[in-house]
């Protein structure tokens, strides 16, 4: 029986005897766990170019960005003195668009048009007073808004005490302006101030309530015009004004939501773009129906006046296009008074109603 030959292990890296007698070289042994890795080759000594790269490279010299000269201390963005800009004369057309609507039902004679003009002036003073008080209340929030930060108080062009003095001057002018309007007109203007005061204090932060309060301010303007003419208000016209103003305000809220989010106006947390689109359609339909019923029951216009329903539809369609398609609507007054489609449509609208108004 052959005796088994015990194989003796060979140390690593030594040739193992081959059966033929030749020595087969063994591959180098891998480093065992815990062994130290071989040191990397030394980095080449930095030359002149390396030494330059090792320093922080300031990059190419960039000329300093020119800064715009500071605005004059008492000037607004469009050259208006700060006290006048604080009154927001760009918003005065709101009164001009609503208060004289009471004349659609007649009342031109007997000094009615003159009294409507006095009511218009009273509402301009009252609305300017509201704007001043609102800017005083929102000065810190306006500083963080991309557009409203340019207002006189938020930009620092006018001080808070000066704004309070302006408000006092407006109140002093408003009191004698109410006297020719009689108790009824004075009561309507007082209600307008009370509603807007509540809006500036608390209601502007309550979703849905905020838009109805603003629309109520427009309805009170219309009622003030009716009080000046001494004629009863047409309820279908009141409904039409309410619905159309809701369309304008909701469009503005939609623009604010898409541009600045909910940071500037807390009430925007209760809205979404889809929700606003739904209520915009609802209020638009209500405005058209109300206007149609006003023409048929209260206005006294002839059957031809029904053609103006097309103008009402076009005005609503155009405004919804500006809001939903173009992403505008942030300043509804500018849309109504500067948009070419709106202006041409208003001209046709007026031409259709002019024969009745001239009677």
Tab-separated table of C-alpha atoms in Angstrom:
chain	number	residue	atom	x	y	z
A	1	UNK	CA	0.000	0.000	0.000
A	2	UNK	CA	1.460	3.306	-1.009
A	3	UNK	CA	2.209	5.705	1.751
A	4	UNK	CA	0.507	9.069	1.518
A	5	UNK	CA	2.901	11.886	1.197
A	6	UNK	CA	2.078	14.877	3.402
A	7	UNK	CA	2.354	18.149	1.597
A	8	UNK	CA	4.260	20.788	3.419
A	9	UNK	CA	2.881	24.316	2.944
A	10	UNK	CA	5.266	26.710	1.334
A	11	UNK	CA	5.699	30.263	2.435
A	12	UNK	CA	4.069	32.882	0.208
A	13	UNK	CA	5.894	34.407	-2.720
A	14	UNK	CA	8.144	31.394	-3.107
A	15	UNK	CA	8.167	29.115	-6.133
A	16	UNK	CA	6.196	25.922	-5.762
A	17	UNK	CA	7.923	22.788	-7.079
A	18	UNK	CA	6.330	21.527	-10.244
A	19	UNK	CA	6.047	17.856	-10.971
A	20	UNK	CA	8.415	18.355	-13.847
A	21	UNK	CA	10.880	20.073	-11.580
A	22	UNK	CA	10.295	23.604	-12.871
A	23	UNK	CA	9.491	26.287	-10.412
A	24	UNK	CA	6.173	28.104	-10.944
A	25	UNK	CA	6.153	31.655	-9.620
A	26	UNK	CA	3.400	32.420	-7.086
A	27	UNK	CA	1.243	35.571	-7.617
A	28	UNK	CA	1.837	38.342	-5.137
A	29	UNK	CA	-0.184	37.946	-1.987
A	30	UNK	CA	-3.062	40.325	-1.391
A	31	UNK	CA	-2.810	42.560	1.643
A	32	UNK	CA	-4.525	41.022	4.620
A	33	UNK	CA	-7.146	42.691	6.718
A	34	UNK	CA	-5.637	45.456	8.778
A	35	UNK	CA	-2.623	45.796	6.562
A	36	UNK	CA	-1.518	49.295	5.722
A	37	UNK	CA	-2.166	50.429	2.130
A	38	UNK	CA	0.844	51.477	0.196
A	39	UNK	CA	1.467	55.184	0.352
A	40	UNK	CA	0.352	57.079	-2.736
A	41	UNK	CA	3.028	58.481	-4.945
A	42	UNK	CA	4.153	61.916	-3.876
A	43	UNK	CA	2.401	64.775	-5.622
A	44	UNK	CA	4.573	66.710	-7.991
A	45	UNK	CA	5.911	69.947	-6.666
A	46	UNK	CA	3.703	72.820	-7.737
A	47	UNK	CA	5.087	74.843	-10.518
A	48	UNK	CA	4.358	78.447	-11.234
A	49	UNK	CA	0.993	77.601	-12.808
A	50	UNK	CA	-0.053	75.319	-9.910
A	51	UNK	CA	0.879	77.886	-7.376
A	52	UNK	CA	-1.350	80.356	-9.150
A	53	UNK	CA	-4.271	77.902	-9.207
A	54	UNK	CA	-3.849	77.122	-5.524
A	55	UNK	CA	-4.775	80.668	-4.688
A	56	UNK	CA	-8.467	81.596	-4.772
A	57	UNK	CA	-9.224	82.898	-8.221
A	58	UNK	CA	-11.337	86.017	-7.973
A	59	UNK	CA	-12.544	85.492	-11.535
A	60	UNK	CA	-12.882	88.156	-14.168
A	61	UNK	CA	-13.500	91.623	-12.934
A	62	UNK	CA	-17.241	92.427	-13.017
A	63	UNK	CA	-18.169	96.076	-13.154
A	64	UNK	CA	-20.426	97.095	-10.288
A	65	UNK	CA	-24.116	97.149	-11.079
A	66	UNK	CA	-25.251	100.732	-11.360
A	67	UNK	CA	-27.836	101.570	-8.771
A	68	UNK	CA	-30.796	103.706	-9.617
A	69	UNK	CA	-30.779	107.108	-7.993
A	70	UNK	CA	-33.051	107.315	-4.968
A	71	UNK	CA	-36.515	108.642	-5.522
A	72	UNK	CA	-37.203	112.186	-4.406
A	73	UNK	CA	-38.397	112.162	-0.802
A	74	UNK	CA	-41.909	113.357	-1.584
A	75	UNK	CA	-42.452	111.898	-5.013
A	76	UNK	CA	-44.384	108.812	-6.014
A	77	UNK	CA	-43.445	106.292	-8.678
A	78	UNK	CA	-45.121	108.343	-11.398
A	79	UNK	CA	-44.085	111.790	-10.318
A	80	UNK	CA	-47.027	112.446	-8.002
A	81	UNK	CA	-46.265	114.114	-4.686
A	82	UNK	CA	-46.488	111.585	-1.876
A	83	UNK	CA	-49.529	113.203	-0.176
A	84	UNK	CA	-51.450	113.029	-3.454
A	85	UNK	CA	-50.229	109.495	-4.228
A	86	UNK	CA	-51.450	108.471	-0.774
A	87	UNK	CA	-54.996	109.357	-1.864
A	88	UNK	CA	-54.689	106.938	-4.848
A	89	UNK	CA	-56.208	109.134	-7.544
A	90	UNK	CA	-55.887	106.187	-9.918
A	91	UNK	CA	-58.732	104.533	-7.982
A	92	UNK	CA	-61.105	107.500	-8.202
A	93	UNK	CA	-62.630	106.227	-11.488
A	94	UNK	CA	-64.302	103.509	-9.396
A	95	UNK	CA	-66.637	106.199	-8.100
A	96	UNK	CA	-67.094	107.666	-11.579
A	97	UNK	CA	-68.092	104.286	-12.992
A	98	UNK	CA	-70.727	103.519	-10.341
A	99	UNK	CA	-72.258	106.647	-8.773
A	100	UNK	CA	-73.630	108.138	-12.054
A	101	UNK	CA	-75.351	104.837	-12.917
A	102	UNK	CA	-78.317	106.172	-10.967
A	103	UNK	CA	-78.934	108.549	-13.868
A	104	UNK	CA	-79.813	105.628	-16.141
A	105	UNK	CA	-83.304	105.709	-14.679
A	106	UNK	CA	-83.718	109.405	-15.383
A	107	UNK	CA	-83.390	112.158	-12.817
A	108	UNK	CA	-81.375	114.489	-15.018
A	109	UNK	CA	-83.745	117.396	-14.538
A	110	UNK	CA	-84.389	119.428	-11.423
A	111	UNK	CA	-80.730	119.580	-10.501
A	112	UNK	CA	-80.450	115.780	-10.241
A	113	UNK	CA	-77.260	115.647	-12.273
A	114	UNK	CA	-75.680	118.330	-10.092
A	115	UNK	CA	-76.555	116.463	-6.904
A	116	UNK	CA	-75.080	113.281	-8.369
A	117	UNK	CA	-71.900	115.267	-8.999
A	118	UNK	CA	-71.853	116.319	-5.339
A	119	UNK	CA	-72.349	112.691	-4.289
A	120	UNK	CA	-69.481	111.727	-6.582
A	121	UNK	CA	-67.213	114.272	-4.886
A	122	UNK	CA	-68.246	113.060	-1.436
A	123	UNK	CA	-67.423	109.457	-2.317
A	124	UNK	CA	-64.057	110.507	-3.733
A	125	UNK	CA	-63.220	112.127	-0.391
A	126	UNK	CA	-64.584	109.157	1.555
A	127	UNK	CA	-62.733	106.568	-0.523
A	128	UNK	CA	-59.494	108.549	-0.262
A	129	UNK	CA	-59.903	108.611	3.504
A	130	UNK	CA	-60.392	104.840	3.480
A	131	UNK	CA	-57.243	104.352	1.377
A	132	UNK	CA	-55.164	106.450	3.779
A	133	UNK	CA	-56.394	104.546	6.838
A	134	UNK	CA	-55.881	101.237	5.064
A	135	UNK	CA	-52.280	102.130	4.150
A	136	UNK	CA	-51.572	103.120	7.750
A	137	UNK	CA	-52.894	99.760	8.960
A	138	UNK	CA	-51.004	97.731	6.329
A	139	UNK	CA	-47.716	99.609	6.127
A	140	UNK	CA	-45.592	96.702	7.410
A	141	UNK	CA	-47.316	94.166	5.184
A	142	UNK	CA	-47.038	96.455	2.158
A	143	UNK	CA	-43.261	96.628	2.616
A	144	UNK	CA	-43.046	92.938	1.705
A	145	UNK	CA	-45.218	93.205	-1.409
A	146	UNK	CA	-43.438	93.542	-4.796
A	147	UNK	CA	-45.748	96.363	-5.943
A	148	UNK	CA	-47.299	97.877	-2.837
A	149	UNK	CA	-43.873	98.498	-1.313
A	150	UNK	CA	-43.688	101.556	-3.575
A	151	UNK	CA	-46.614	103.231	-1.852
A	152	UNK	CA	-45.731	106.438	0.021
A	153	UNK	CA	-45.873	104.951	3.525
A	154	UNK	CA	-44.301	101.575	2.727
A	155	UNK	CA	-41.451	103.201	0.789
A	156	UNK	CA	-40.762	105.759	3.509
A	157	UNK	CA	-41.565	108.765	1.320
A	158	UNK	CA	-44.168	109.833	3.852
A	159	UNK	CA	-44.311	109.374	7.604
A	160	UNK	CA	-47.144	107.887	9.616
A	161	UNK	CA	-47.883	111.168	11.462
A	162	UNK	CA	-48.146	112.954	8.107
A	163	UNK	CA	-50.592	110.281	6.934
A	164	UNK	CA	-52.734	110.803	10.037
A	165	UNK	CA	-52.716	114.530	9.354
A	166	UNK	CA	-53.861	113.858	5.786
A	167	UNK	CA	-56.677	111.659	7.077
A	168	UNK	CA	-57.798	114.414	9.445
A	169	UNK	CA	-57.822	116.943	6.603
A	170	UNK	CA	-59.938	114.622	4.450
A	171	UNK	CA	-62.428	114.130	7.276
A	172	UNK	CA	-62.648	117.896	7.750
A	173	UNK	CA	-63.427	118.337	4.050
A	174	UNK	CA	-65.933	115.485	3.980
A	175	UNK	CA	-68.213	116.873	6.692
A	176	UNK	CA	-69.350	119.989	4.761
A	177	UNK	CA	-69.507	117.939	1.530
A	178	UNK	CA	-72.235	115.763	3.075
A	179	UNK	CA	-74.499	118.657	3.946
A	180	UNK	CA	-75.966	119.212	0.422
A	181	UNK	CA	-76.741	115.488	0.137
A	182	UNK	CA	-79.302	115.540	2.923
A	183	UNK	CA	-79.741	112.949	5.682
A	184	UNK	CA	-80.193	110.041	3.283
A	185	UNK	CA	-77.042	110.734	1.296
A	186	UNK	CA	-75.025	111.407	4.447
A	187	UNK	CA	-76.254	108.117	5.917
A	188	UNK	CA	-75.137	106.175	2.839
A	189	UNK	CA	-71.664	107.752	2.886
A	190	UNK	CA	-71.436	107.072	6.626
A	191	UNK	CA	-72.355	103.429	6.014
A	192	UNK	CA	-69.645	103.287	3.349
A	193	UNK	CA	-67.058	104.556	5.853
A	194	UNK	CA	-68.241	102.121	8.538
A	195	UNK	CA	-68.133	99.099	6.221
A	196	UNK	CA	-64.670	99.946	4.944
A	197	UNK	CA	-63.434	100.679	8.448
A	198	UNK	CA	-64.530	97.205	9.512
A	199	UNK	CA	-62.844	95.833	6.404
A	200	UNK	CA	-59.513	97.481	7.226
A	201	UNK	CA	-59.731	96.418	10.872
A	202	UNK	CA	-60.717	92.757	10.610
A	203	UNK	CA	-62.918	91.660	7.731
A	204	UNK	CA	-60.208	91.856	5.065
A	205	UNK	CA	-58.623	88.772	6.625
A	206	UNK	CA	-61.774	86.608	6.460
A	207	UNK	CA	-62.087	84.590	3.220
A	208	UNK	CA	-65.254	85.219	1.188
A	209	UNK	CA	-66.397	87.947	3.595
A	210	UNK	CA	-63.593	90.169	2.294
A	211	UNK	CA	-64.836	90.132	-1.318
A	212	UNK	CA	-68.460	90.721	-0.328
A	213	UNK	CA	-67.486	93.682	1.848
A	214	UNK	CA	-65.599	95.311	-1.026
A	215	UNK	CA	-68.538	94.681	-3.382
A	216	UNK	CA	-70.863	96.185	-0.787
A	217	UNK	CA	-68.823	99.376	-0.991
A	218	UNK	CA	-69.666	99.627	-4.697
A	219	UNK	CA	-73.356	99.004	-4.028
A	220	UNK	CA	-73.330	101.818	-1.469
A	221	UNK	CA	-71.843	104.118	-4.097
A	222	UNK	CA	-74.754	103.275	-6.369
A	223	UNK	CA	-77.292	103.844	-3.576
A	224	UNK	CA	-75.647	107.201	-2.862
A	225	UNK	CA	-76.252	108.197	-6.464
A	226	UNK	CA	-79.900	107.194	-6.192
A	227	UNK	CA	-80.254	109.220	-2.983
A	228	UNK	CA	-78.898	112.235	-4.846
A	229	UNK	CA	-81.512	111.891	-7.601
A	230	UNK	CA	-84.334	111.329	-5.132
A	231	UNK	CA	-85.511	108.257	-7.029
A	232	UNK	CA	-85.880	104.695	-5.685
A	233	UNK	CA	-83.053	102.337	-6.502
A	234	UNK	CA	-83.590	99.699	-9.177
A	235	UNK	CA	-83.070	96.404	-7.408
A	236	UNK	CA	-82.082	94.526	-10.563
A	237	UNK	CA	-79.454	97.157	-11.270
A	238	UNK	CA	-78.196	96.821	-7.690
A	239	UNK	CA	-77.892	93.050	-8.187
A	240	UNK	CA	-76.076	93.572	-11.498
A	241	UNK	CA	-73.574	95.965	-9.917
A	242	UNK	CA	-73.005	93.580	-7.002
A	243	UNK	CA	-72.382	90.579	-9.277
A	244	UNK	CA	-70.174	92.476	-11.716
A	245	UNK	CA	-68.084	93.942	-8.886
A	246	UNK	CA	-67.685	90.454	-7.417
A	247	UNK	CA	-66.271	89.375	-10.789
A	248	UNK	CA	-63.716	92.196	-10.687
A	249	UNK	CA	-62.718	91.518	-7.069
A	250	UNK	CA	-62.482	87.750	-7.494
A	251	UNK	CA	-60.355	88.257	-10.590
A	252	UNK	CA	-58.045	90.464	-8.563
A	253	UNK	CA	-57.815	87.804	-5.824
A	254	UNK	CA	-56.932	85.201	-8.433
A	255	UNK	CA	-54.136	87.394	-9.748
A	256	UNK	CA	-52.802	88.018	-6.236
A	257	UNK	CA	-52.880	84.298	-5.466
A	258	UNK	CA	-50.841	83.451	-8.570
A	259	UNK	CA	-48.322	86.285	-8.163
A	260	UNK	CA	-47.607	86.686	-4.443
A	261	UNK	CA	-49.259	83.656	-2.831
A	262	UNK	CA	-50.884	83.919	0.576
A	263	UNK	CA	-48.083	85.803	2.294
A	264	UNK	CA	-49.345	89.321	1.720
A	265	UNK	CA	-53.106	88.802	2.079
A	266	UNK	CA	-54.015	86.241	4.780
A	267	UNK	CA	-57.532	85.791	3.380
A	268	UNK	CA	-56.049	84.115	0.304
A	269	UNK	CA	-55.540	80.904	2.284
A	270	UNK	CA	-59.269	80.322	1.810
A	271	UNK	CA	-59.038	80.403	-1.982
A	272	UNK	CA	-57.606	78.333	-4.788
A	273	UNK	CA	-57.368	79.034	-8.497
A	274	UNK	CA	-59.933	76.357	-9.317
A	275	UNK	CA	-62.401	77.642	-6.715
A	276	UNK	CA	-62.033	81.211	-7.960
A	277	UNK	CA	-62.620	80.091	-11.541
A	278	UNK	CA	-65.896	78.460	-10.474
A	279	UNK	CA	-67.248	81.477	-8.610
A	280	UNK	CA	-66.099	83.797	-11.403
A	281	UNK	CA	-68.323	81.907	-13.838
A	282	UNK	CA	-71.211	81.924	-11.356
A	283	UNK	CA	-71.008	85.676	-10.717
A	284	UNK	CA	-70.635	86.396	-14.426
A	285	UNK	CA	-73.838	84.513	-15.199
A	286	UNK	CA	-75.645	86.313	-12.368
A	287	UNK	CA	-74.467	89.696	-13.670
A	288	UNK	CA	-75.804	89.002	-17.180
A	289	UNK	CA	-79.165	87.735	-15.896
A	290	UNK	CA	-79.516	90.710	-13.553
A	291	UNK	CA	-78.728	93.153	-16.347
A	292	UNK	CA	-81.216	91.498	-18.674
A	293	UNK	CA	-83.972	91.715	-16.048
A	294	UNK	CA	-83.083	95.334	-15.352
A	295	UNK	CA	-83.520	96.221	-19.010
A	296	UNK	CA	-86.869	94.474	-19.242
A	297	UNK	CA	-88.455	95.611	-15.962
A	298	UNK	CA	-86.904	98.766	-14.501
A	299	UNK	CA	-84.884	100.724	-17.021
A	300	UNK	CA	-87.591	102.085	-19.312
A	301	UNK	CA	-85.353	101.506	-22.329
A	302	UNK	CA	-86.913	100.295	-25.532
A	303	UNK	CA	-86.537	96.768	-26.934
A	304	UNK	CA	-83.451	97.819	-28.880
A	305	UNK	CA	-81.602	98.118	-25.565
A	306	UNK	CA	-81.510	94.330	-25.395
A	307	UNK	CA	-78.697	94.555	-27.936
A	308	UNK	CA	-76.483	95.852	-25.128
A	309	UNK	CA	-76.614	92.391	-23.544
A	310	UNK	CA	-74.082	91.423	-26.205
A	311	UNK	CA	-71.846	94.242	-24.944
A	312	UNK	CA	-72.254	92.982	-21.378
A	313	UNK	CA	-71.262	89.474	-22.440
A	314	UNK	CA	-68.255	90.733	-24.367
A	315	UNK	CA	-67.087	92.813	-21.397
A	316	UNK	CA	-67.293	89.795	-19.088
A	317	UNK	CA	-65.630	87.483	-21.596
A	318	UNK	CA	-62.790	89.924	-22.145
A	319	UNK	CA	-62.177	90.389	-18.427
A	320	UNK	CA	-62.180	86.633	-17.826
A	321	UNK	CA	-59.722	86.279	-20.699
A	322	UNK	CA	-57.443	88.856	-19.103
A	323	UNK	CA	-57.601	87.042	-15.747
A	324	UNK	CA	-57.507	83.376	-16.754
A	325	UNK	CA	-55.577	83.390	-20.046
A	326	UNK	CA	-53.312	86.434	-19.752
A	327	UNK	CA	-52.719	86.153	-15.994
A	328	UNK	CA	-53.761	89.778	-15.410
A	329	UNK	CA	-56.530	91.389	-13.442
A	330	UNK	CA	-54.365	92.784	-10.664
A	331	UNK	CA	-55.723	96.280	-11.309
A	332	UNK	CA	-59.297	96.005	-12.590
A	333	UNK	CA	-59.692	99.765	-13.073
A	334	UNK	CA	-56.781	99.849	-15.516
A	335	UNK	CA	-58.226	96.875	-17.361
A	336	UNK	CA	-61.566	98.633	-17.773
A	337	UNK	CA	-60.133	102.005	-18.776
A	338	UNK	CA	-57.056	101.063	-20.821
A	339	UNK	CA	-57.839	97.796	-22.557
A	340	UNK	CA	-58.684	98.506	-26.198
A	341	UNK	CA	-61.352	95.846	-26.444
A	342	UNK	CA	-63.027	97.202	-23.322
A	343	UNK	CA	-62.906	100.775	-24.593
A	344	UNK	CA	-64.379	99.970	-28.011
A	345	UNK	CA	-67.044	97.817	-26.410
A	346	UNK	CA	-67.936	100.607	-23.968
A	347	UNK	CA	-68.244	103.044	-26.869
A	348	UNK	CA	-70.704	100.781	-28.682
A	349	UNK	CA	-72.578	100.200	-25.426
A	350	UNK	CA	-72.934	103.925	-24.822
A	351	UNK	CA	-74.006	104.603	-28.393
A	352	UNK	CA	-76.851	102.120	-28.054
A	353	UNK	CA	-78.101	103.739	-24.842
A	354	UNK	CA	-77.446	107.366	-25.767
A	355	UNK	CA	-80.826	108.002	-27.459
A	356	UNK	CA	-82.656	107.055	-24.263
A	357	UNK	CA	-80.277	109.034	-22.031
A	358	UNK	CA	-80.749	112.154	-24.140
A	359	UNK	CA	-84.519	112.153	-23.558
